[in-house]
CSV table of C-alpha atoms and ligand atoms in Angstrom, one decimal:
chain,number,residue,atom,x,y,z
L,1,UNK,CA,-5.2,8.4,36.3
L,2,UNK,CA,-4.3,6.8,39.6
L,3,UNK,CA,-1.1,5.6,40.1
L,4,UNK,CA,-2.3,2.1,40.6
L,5,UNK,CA,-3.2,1.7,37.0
L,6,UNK,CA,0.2,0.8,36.5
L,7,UNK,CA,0.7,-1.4,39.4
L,8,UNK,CA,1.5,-5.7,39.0
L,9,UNK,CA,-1.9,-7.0,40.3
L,10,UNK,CA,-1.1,-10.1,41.6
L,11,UNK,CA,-3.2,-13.5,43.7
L,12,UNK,CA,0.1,-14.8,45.4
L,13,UNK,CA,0.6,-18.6,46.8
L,14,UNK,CA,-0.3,-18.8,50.0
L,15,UNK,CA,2.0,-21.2,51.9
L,16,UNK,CA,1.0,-23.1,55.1
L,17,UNK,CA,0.9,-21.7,58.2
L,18,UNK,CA,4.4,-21.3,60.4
L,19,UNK,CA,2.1,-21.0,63.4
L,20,UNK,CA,3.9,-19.6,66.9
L,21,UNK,CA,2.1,-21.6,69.1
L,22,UNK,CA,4.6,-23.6,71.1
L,23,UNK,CA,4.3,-27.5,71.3
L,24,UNK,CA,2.4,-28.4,68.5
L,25,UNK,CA,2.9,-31.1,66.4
L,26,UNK,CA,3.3,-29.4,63.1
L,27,UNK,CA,2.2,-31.7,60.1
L,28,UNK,CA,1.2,-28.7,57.5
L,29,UNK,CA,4.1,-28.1,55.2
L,30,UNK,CA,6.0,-31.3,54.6
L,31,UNK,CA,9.2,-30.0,56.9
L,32,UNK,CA,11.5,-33.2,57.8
L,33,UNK,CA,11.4,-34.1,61.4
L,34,UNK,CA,14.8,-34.6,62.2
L,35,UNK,CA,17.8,-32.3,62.6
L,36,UNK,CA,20.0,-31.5,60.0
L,37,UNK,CA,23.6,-33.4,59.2
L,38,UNK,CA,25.8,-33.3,62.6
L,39,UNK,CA,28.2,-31.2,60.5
L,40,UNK,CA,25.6,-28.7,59.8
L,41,UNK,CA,25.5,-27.7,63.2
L,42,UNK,CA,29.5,-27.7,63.5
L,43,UNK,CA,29.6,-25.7,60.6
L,44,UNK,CA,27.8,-23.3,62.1
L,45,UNK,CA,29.5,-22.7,65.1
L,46,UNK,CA,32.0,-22.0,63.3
L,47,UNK,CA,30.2,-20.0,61.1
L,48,UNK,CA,29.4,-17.5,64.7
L,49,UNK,CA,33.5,-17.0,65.2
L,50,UNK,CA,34.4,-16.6,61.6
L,51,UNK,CA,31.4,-13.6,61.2
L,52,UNK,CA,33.3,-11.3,59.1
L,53,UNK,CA,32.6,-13.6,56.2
L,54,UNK,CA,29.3,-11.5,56.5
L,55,UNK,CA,30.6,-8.2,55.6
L,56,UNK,CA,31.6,-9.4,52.0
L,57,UNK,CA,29.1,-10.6,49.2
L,58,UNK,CA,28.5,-14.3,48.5
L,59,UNK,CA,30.5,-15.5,45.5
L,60,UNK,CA,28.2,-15.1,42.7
L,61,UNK,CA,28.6,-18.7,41.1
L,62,UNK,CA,27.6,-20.1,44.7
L,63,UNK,CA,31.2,-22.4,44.2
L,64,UNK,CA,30.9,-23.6,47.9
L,65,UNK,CA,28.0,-25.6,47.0
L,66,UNK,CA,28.2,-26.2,43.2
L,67,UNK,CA,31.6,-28.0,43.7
L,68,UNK,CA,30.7,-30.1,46.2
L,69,UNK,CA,27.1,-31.0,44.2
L,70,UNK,CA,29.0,-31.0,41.1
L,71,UNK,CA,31.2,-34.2,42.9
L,72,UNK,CA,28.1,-35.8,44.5
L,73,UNK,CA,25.9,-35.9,41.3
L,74,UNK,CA,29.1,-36.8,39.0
L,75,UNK,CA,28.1,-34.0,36.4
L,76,UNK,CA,30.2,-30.8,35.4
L,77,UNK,CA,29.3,-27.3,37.0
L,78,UNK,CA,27.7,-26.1,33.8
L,79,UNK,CA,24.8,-28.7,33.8
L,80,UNK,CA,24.0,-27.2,37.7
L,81,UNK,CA,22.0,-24.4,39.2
L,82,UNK,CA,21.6,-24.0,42.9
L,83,UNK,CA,18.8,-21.1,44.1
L,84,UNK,CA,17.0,-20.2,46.9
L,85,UNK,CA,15.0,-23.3,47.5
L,86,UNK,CA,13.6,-24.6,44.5
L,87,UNK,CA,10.9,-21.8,44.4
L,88,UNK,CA,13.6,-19.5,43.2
L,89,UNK,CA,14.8,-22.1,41.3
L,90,UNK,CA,11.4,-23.0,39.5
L,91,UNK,CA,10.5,-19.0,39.3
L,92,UNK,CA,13.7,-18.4,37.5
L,93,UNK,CA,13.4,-21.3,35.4
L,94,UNK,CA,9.7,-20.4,34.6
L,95,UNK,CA,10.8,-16.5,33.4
L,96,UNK,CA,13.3,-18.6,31.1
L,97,UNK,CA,11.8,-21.4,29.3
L,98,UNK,CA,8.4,-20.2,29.1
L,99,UNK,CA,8.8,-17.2,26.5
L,100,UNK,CA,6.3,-18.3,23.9
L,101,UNK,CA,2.7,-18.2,22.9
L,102,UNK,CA,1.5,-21.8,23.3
L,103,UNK,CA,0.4,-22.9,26.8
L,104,UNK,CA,2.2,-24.3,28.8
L,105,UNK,CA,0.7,-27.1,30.5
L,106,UNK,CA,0.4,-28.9,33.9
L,107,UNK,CA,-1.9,-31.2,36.0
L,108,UNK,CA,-5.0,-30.0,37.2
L,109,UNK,CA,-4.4,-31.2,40.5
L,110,UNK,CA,-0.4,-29.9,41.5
L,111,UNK,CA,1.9,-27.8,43.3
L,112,UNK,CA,0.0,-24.7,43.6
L,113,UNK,CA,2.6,-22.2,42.9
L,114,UNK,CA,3.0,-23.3,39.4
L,115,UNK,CA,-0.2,-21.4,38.0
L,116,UNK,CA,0.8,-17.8,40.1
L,117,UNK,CA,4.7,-18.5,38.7
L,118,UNK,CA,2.3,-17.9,35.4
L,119,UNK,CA,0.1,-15.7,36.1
L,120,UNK,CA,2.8,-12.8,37.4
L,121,UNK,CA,5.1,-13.6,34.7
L,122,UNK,CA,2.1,-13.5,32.0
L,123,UNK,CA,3.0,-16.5,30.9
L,124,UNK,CA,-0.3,-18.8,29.1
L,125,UNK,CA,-1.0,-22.1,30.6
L,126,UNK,CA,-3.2,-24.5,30.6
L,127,UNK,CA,-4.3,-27.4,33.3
L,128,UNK,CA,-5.0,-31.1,32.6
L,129,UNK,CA,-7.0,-33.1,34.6
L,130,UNK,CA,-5.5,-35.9,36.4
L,131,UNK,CA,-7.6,-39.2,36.7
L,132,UNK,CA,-10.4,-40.1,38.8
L,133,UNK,CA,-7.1,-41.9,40.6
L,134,UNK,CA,-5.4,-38.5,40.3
L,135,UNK,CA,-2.8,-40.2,37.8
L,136,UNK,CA,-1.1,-38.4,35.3
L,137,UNK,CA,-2.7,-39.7,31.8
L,138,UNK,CA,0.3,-38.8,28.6
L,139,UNK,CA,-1.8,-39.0,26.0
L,140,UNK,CA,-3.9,-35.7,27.6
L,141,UNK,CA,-0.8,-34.0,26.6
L,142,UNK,CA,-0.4,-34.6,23.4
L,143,UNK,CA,-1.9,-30.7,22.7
L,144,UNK,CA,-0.1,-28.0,21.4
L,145,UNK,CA,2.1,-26.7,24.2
L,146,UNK,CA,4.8,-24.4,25.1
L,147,UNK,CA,6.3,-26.1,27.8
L,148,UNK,CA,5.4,-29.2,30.4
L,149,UNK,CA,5.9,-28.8,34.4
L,150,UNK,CA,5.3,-32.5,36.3
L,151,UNK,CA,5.9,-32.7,39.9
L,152,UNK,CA,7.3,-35.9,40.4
L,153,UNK,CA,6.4,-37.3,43.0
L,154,UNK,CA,3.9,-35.2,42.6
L,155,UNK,CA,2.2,-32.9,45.0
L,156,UNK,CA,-0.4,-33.0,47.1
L,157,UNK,CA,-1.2,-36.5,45.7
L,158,UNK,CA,2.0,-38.4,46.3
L,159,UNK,CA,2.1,-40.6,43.5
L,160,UNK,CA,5.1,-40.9,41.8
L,161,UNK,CA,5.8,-42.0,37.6
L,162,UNK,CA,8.6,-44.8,37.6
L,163,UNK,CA,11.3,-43.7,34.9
L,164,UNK,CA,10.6,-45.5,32.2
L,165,UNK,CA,7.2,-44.0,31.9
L,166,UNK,CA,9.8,-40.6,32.3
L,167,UNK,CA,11.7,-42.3,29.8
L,168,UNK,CA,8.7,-42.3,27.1
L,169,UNK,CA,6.9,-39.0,28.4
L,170,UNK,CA,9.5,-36.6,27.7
L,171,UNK,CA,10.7,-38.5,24.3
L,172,UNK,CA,7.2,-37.2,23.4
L,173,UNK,CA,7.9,-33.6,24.3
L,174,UNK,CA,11.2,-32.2,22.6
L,175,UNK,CA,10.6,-29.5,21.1
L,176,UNK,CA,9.5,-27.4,24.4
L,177,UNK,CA,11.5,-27.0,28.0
L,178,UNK,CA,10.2,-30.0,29.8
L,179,UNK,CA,10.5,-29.4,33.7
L,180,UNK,CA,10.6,-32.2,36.7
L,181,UNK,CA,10.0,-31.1,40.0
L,182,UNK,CA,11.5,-33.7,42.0
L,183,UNK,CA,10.7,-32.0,45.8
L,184,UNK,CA,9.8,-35.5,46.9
L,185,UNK,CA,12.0,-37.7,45.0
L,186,UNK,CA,14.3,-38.7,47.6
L,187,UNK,CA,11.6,-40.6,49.7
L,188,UNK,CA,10.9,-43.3,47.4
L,189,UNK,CA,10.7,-42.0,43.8
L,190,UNK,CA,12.9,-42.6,40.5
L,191,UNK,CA,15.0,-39.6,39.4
L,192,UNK,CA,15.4,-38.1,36.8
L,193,UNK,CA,18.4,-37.1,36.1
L,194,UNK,CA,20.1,-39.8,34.2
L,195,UNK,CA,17.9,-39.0,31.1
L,196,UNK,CA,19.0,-35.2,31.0
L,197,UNK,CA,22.3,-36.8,28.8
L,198,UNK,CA,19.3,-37.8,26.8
L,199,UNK,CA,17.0,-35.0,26.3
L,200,UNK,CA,18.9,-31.8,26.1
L,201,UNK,CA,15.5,-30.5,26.6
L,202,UNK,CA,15.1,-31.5,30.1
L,203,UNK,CA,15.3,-29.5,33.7
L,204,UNK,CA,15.2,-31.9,37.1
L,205,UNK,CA,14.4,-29.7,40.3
L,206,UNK,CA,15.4,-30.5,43.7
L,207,UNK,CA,15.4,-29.2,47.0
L,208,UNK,CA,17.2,-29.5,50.3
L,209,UNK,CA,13.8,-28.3,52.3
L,210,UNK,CA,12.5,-31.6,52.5
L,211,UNK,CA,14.9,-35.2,52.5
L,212,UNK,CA,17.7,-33.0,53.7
L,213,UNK,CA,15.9,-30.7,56.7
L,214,UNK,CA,17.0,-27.6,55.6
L,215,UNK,CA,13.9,-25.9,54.8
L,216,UNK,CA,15.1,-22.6,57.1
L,217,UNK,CA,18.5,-22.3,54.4
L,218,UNK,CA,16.6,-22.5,51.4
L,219,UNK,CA,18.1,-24.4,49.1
L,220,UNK,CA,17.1,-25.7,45.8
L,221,UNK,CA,18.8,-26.6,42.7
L,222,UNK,CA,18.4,-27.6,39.2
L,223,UNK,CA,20.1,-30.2,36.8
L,224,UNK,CA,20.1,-29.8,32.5
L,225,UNK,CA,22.3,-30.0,29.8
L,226,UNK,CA,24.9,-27.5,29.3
L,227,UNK,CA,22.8,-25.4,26.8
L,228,UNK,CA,19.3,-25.2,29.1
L,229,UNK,CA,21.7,-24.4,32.2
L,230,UNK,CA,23.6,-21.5,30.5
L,231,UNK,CA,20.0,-20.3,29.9
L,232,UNK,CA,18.8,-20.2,33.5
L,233,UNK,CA,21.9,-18.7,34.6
L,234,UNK,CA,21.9,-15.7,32.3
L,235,UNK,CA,18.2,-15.3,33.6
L,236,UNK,CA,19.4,-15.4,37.3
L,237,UNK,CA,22.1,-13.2,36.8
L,238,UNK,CA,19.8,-10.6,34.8
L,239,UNK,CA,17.7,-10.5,37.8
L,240,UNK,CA,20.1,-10.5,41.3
L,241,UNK,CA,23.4,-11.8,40.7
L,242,UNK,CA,23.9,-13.0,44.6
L,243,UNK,CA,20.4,-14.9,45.5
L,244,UNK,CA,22.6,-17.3,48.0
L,245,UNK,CA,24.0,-16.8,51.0
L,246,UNK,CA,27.2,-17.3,52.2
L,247,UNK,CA,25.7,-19.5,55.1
L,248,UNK,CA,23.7,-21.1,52.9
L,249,UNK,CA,26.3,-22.1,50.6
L,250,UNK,CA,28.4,-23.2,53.3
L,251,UNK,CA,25.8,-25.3,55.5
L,252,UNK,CA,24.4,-26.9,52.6
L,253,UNK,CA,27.8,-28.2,51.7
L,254,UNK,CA,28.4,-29.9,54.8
L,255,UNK,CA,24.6,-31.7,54.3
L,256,UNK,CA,25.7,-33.1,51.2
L,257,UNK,CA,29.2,-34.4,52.7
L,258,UNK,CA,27.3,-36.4,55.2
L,259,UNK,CA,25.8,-39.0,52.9
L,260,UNK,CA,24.8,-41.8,56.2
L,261,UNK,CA,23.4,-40.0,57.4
L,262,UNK,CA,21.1,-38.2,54.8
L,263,UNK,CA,20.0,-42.0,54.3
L,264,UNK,CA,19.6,-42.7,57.8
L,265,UNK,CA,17.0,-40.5,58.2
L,266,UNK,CA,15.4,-40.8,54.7
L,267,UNK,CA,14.5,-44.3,55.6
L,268,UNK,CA,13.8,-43.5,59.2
L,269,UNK,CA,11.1,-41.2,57.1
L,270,UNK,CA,10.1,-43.9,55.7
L,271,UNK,CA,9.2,-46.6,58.3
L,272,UNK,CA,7.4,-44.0,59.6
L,273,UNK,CA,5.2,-43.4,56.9
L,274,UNK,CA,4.6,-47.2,56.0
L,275,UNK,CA,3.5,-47.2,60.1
L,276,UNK,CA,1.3,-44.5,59.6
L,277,UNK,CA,-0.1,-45.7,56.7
L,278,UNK,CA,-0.8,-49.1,58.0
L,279,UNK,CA,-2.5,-47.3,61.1
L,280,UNK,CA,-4.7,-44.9,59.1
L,281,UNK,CA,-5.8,-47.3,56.6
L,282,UNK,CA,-7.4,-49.5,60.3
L,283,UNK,CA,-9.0,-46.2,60.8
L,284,UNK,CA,-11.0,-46.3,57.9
L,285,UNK,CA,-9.0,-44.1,55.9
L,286,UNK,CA,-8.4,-44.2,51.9
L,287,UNK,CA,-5.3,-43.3,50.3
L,288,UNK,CA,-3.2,-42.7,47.6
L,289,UNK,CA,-0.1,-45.1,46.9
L,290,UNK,CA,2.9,-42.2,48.7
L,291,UNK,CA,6.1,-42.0,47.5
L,292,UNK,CA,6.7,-39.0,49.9
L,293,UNK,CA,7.3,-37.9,53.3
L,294,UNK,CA,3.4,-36.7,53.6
L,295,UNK,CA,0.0,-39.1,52.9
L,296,UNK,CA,-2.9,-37.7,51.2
L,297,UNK,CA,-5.7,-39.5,52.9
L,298,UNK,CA,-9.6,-39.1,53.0
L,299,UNK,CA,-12.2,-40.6,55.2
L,300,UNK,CA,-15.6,-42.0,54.1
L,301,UNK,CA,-17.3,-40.8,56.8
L,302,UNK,CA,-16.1,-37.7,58.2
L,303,UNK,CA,-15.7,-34.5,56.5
L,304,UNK,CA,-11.5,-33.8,55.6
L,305,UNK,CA,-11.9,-30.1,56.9
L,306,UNK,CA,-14.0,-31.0,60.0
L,307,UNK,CA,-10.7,-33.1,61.3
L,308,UNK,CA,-8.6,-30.5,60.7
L,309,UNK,CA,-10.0,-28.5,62.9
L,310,UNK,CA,-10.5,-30.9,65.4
L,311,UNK,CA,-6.7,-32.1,64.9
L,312,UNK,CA,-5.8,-28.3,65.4
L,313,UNK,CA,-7.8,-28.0,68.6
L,314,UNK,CA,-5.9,-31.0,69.8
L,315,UNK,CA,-2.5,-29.3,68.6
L,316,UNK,CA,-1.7,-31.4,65.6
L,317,UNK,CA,-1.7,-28.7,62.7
L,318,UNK,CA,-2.1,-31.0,59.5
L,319,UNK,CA,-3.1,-29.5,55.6
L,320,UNK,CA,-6.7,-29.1,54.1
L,321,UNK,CA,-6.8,-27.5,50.4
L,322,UNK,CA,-10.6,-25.9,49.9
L,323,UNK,CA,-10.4,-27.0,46.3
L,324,UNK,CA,-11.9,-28.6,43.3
L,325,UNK,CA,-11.9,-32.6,43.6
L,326,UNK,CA,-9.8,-32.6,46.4
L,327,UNK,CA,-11.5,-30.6,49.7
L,328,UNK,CA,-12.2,-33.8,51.5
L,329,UNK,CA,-8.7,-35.2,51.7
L,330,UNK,CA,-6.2,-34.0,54.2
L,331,UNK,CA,-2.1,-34.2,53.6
L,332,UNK,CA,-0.5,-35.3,56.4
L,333,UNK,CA,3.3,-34.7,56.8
L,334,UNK,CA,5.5,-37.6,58.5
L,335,UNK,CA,6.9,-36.3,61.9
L,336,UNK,CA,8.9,-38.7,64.2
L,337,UNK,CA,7.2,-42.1,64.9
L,338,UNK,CA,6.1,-40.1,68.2
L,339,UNK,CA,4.0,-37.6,66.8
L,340,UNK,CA,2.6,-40.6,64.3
L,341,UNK,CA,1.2,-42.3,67.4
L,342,UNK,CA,-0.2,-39.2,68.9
L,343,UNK,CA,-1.9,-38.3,65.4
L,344,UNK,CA,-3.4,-41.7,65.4
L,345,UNK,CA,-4.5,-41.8,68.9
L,346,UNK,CA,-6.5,-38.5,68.8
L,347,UNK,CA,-7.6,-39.3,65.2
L,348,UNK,CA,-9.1,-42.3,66.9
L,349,UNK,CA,-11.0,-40.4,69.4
L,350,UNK,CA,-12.3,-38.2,66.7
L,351,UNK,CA,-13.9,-40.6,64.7
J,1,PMP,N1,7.9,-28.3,44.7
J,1,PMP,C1,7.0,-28.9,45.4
J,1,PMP,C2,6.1,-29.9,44.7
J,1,PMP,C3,6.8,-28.6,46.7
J,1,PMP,O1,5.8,-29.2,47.4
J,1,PMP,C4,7.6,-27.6,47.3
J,1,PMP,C5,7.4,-27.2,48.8
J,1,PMP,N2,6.5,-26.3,49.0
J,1,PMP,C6,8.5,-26.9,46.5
J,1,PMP,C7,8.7,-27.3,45.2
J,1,PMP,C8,9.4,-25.8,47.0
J,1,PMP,O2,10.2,-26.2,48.0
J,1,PMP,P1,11.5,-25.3,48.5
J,1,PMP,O3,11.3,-23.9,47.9
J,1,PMP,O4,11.5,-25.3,49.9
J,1,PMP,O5,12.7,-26.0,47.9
């Protein structure tokens, strides 16, 4: 018997490349262009004189940053998690929720950590195809099912469910852990957190990687009722008691205090992307309808993966996913309007 017999055999994600070339335009992984809140940086200067703070732990209930979420969101510490980006936060909520035999089900066609969150915690699932439009039908899950993940927006699509169609979705689903990935929600979709007074049932994800540019902290949290947040945080603290920072906790606080300017440069996003949009679709380009700071965008003509790696040899670094249904579209991150115009100038010359 060798002793990799016993050894986790796992297929991890494989997140886009942080490539260390210097000047590129880097469109691959959704980052926000702009620099974090003003106070962000202040903070941290401060953070350099006051270094001791290093030497002890974090506090374990990440208070920093769940008070100042707890104001900004209007809801009670005990219906908030906060984790290292909304990975951890997903991962942890995964391990939790998803303890039974049924499958638990997600779109065909998603974020593509979802099925490896599965796989290493050996939980079942099942997909479901989207449409030929890549929308989300409900009626496909009306299967038995141990638990429902929807990215929404969702991801690498873009398209985003208004909340009413939330609403009626999860009314269908009580009697498992229903769980909303909201990475994108901040660029143009509805939340939904309102309706988790409503369905006890109900976890919202968000992150600060994306609307907030503070993909580097990692930050990510989670909203629920009282009941389904106990529940993730007696998982968390079963497996490492101080997953934040004290950095973290302490830069992301000042983000959330800085509320023009988190707007500012959501809608700068924004213009951006109706720009691009405009510019692509001249190019020949198809698309879905984004409610996100990326497009997902396929030409009739040229092959996705071919002009990607033309893109790259012109130093715009943009995402291909050699998949199933979708390995002749591209997802395009919004940079500044800058890199937009250079991205449509060379695209230009390569078709
Ligand atoms: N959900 C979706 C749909 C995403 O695209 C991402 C970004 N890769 C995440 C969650 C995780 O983001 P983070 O861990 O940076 O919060």
């Amino acid at each position: 018997m060798s002793w990799e017999e016993n050894v986790r055999k796992t297929v991890p994600y494989v997140p886009g490349e942080q490539p260390k070339i210097e000047n590129i335009i880097k469109l691959n992984t959704n980052e926000n262009p702009y620099p974090p809140a003003p106070g962000v940086q202040k903070a941290l200067e401060e953070l350099k004189e006051g270094y001791d703070i290093l030497r002890k732990y974090p506090a374990p209930a990440c208070d920093i940053l769940e008070e100042v979420l707890s104001d900004y969101y209007g809801l009670p510490r005990e219906q908030l998690f906060v984790g290292v980006g909304s990975d951890d936060v997903l991962s942890m909520a995964f391990l939790a929720f998803f303890h039974g035999e049924k499958p638990v089900l997600f779109p065909d066609i998603t974020y593509s950590f979802y099925d490896v969150w599965a796989e290493v915690y050996g939980i079942p699932y099942k997909t479901v195809p989207l449409t030929g439009e890549f929308e989300i039908n409900a009626d496909d899950y009306d299967i038995p099912n141990g638990g429902i993940v929807i990215a929404n927006p969702n991801a690498p699509t873009g398209i985003a469910k208004p909340g009413e169609w939330m609403d009626e979705f999860i009314s269908r689903h009580r009697d498992v852990v229903v769980i909303v990935d909201e990475a994108y929600v901040d660029f143009g979709g509805e939340t939904c957190i309102p309706l988790i007074e409503k369905y006890d049932n109900l976890l919202v994800t968000q992150t600060f990687s994306k609307s907030r540019s503070l993909a580097g902290l990692r930050i990510g949290m989670a909203f629920g009722s009282r009941k389904l947040i106990g529940y993730l945080k007696d998982v968390k603290f079963s497996v490492n008691s101080y997953t934040m920072n004290t950095p973290s906790l302490v830069l992301g606080r000042e983000s959330v205090l800085d509320e023009a300017y988190f707007r500012e440069k959501v809608d700068a996003v924004i213009k951006t992307r109706e720009w691009t949009k405009k510019e692509l679709k001249e190019l020949g380009f198809t698309m879905t309808e984004s409610s996100t700071n990326f497009l997902f965008v396929s030409h009739p003509q040229k092959n996705a993966e071919e002009i990607m790696k033309r893109l790259r040899d012109e130093g715009i670094i943009v995402r291909h996913f050699k998949k199933p249904r979708i390995d002749n579209y591209l997802r395009i991150s919004i940079g500044t309007d800058e890199e937009m115009k250079k991205l449509v100038s060379v695209l230009k010359n390569i078709l």
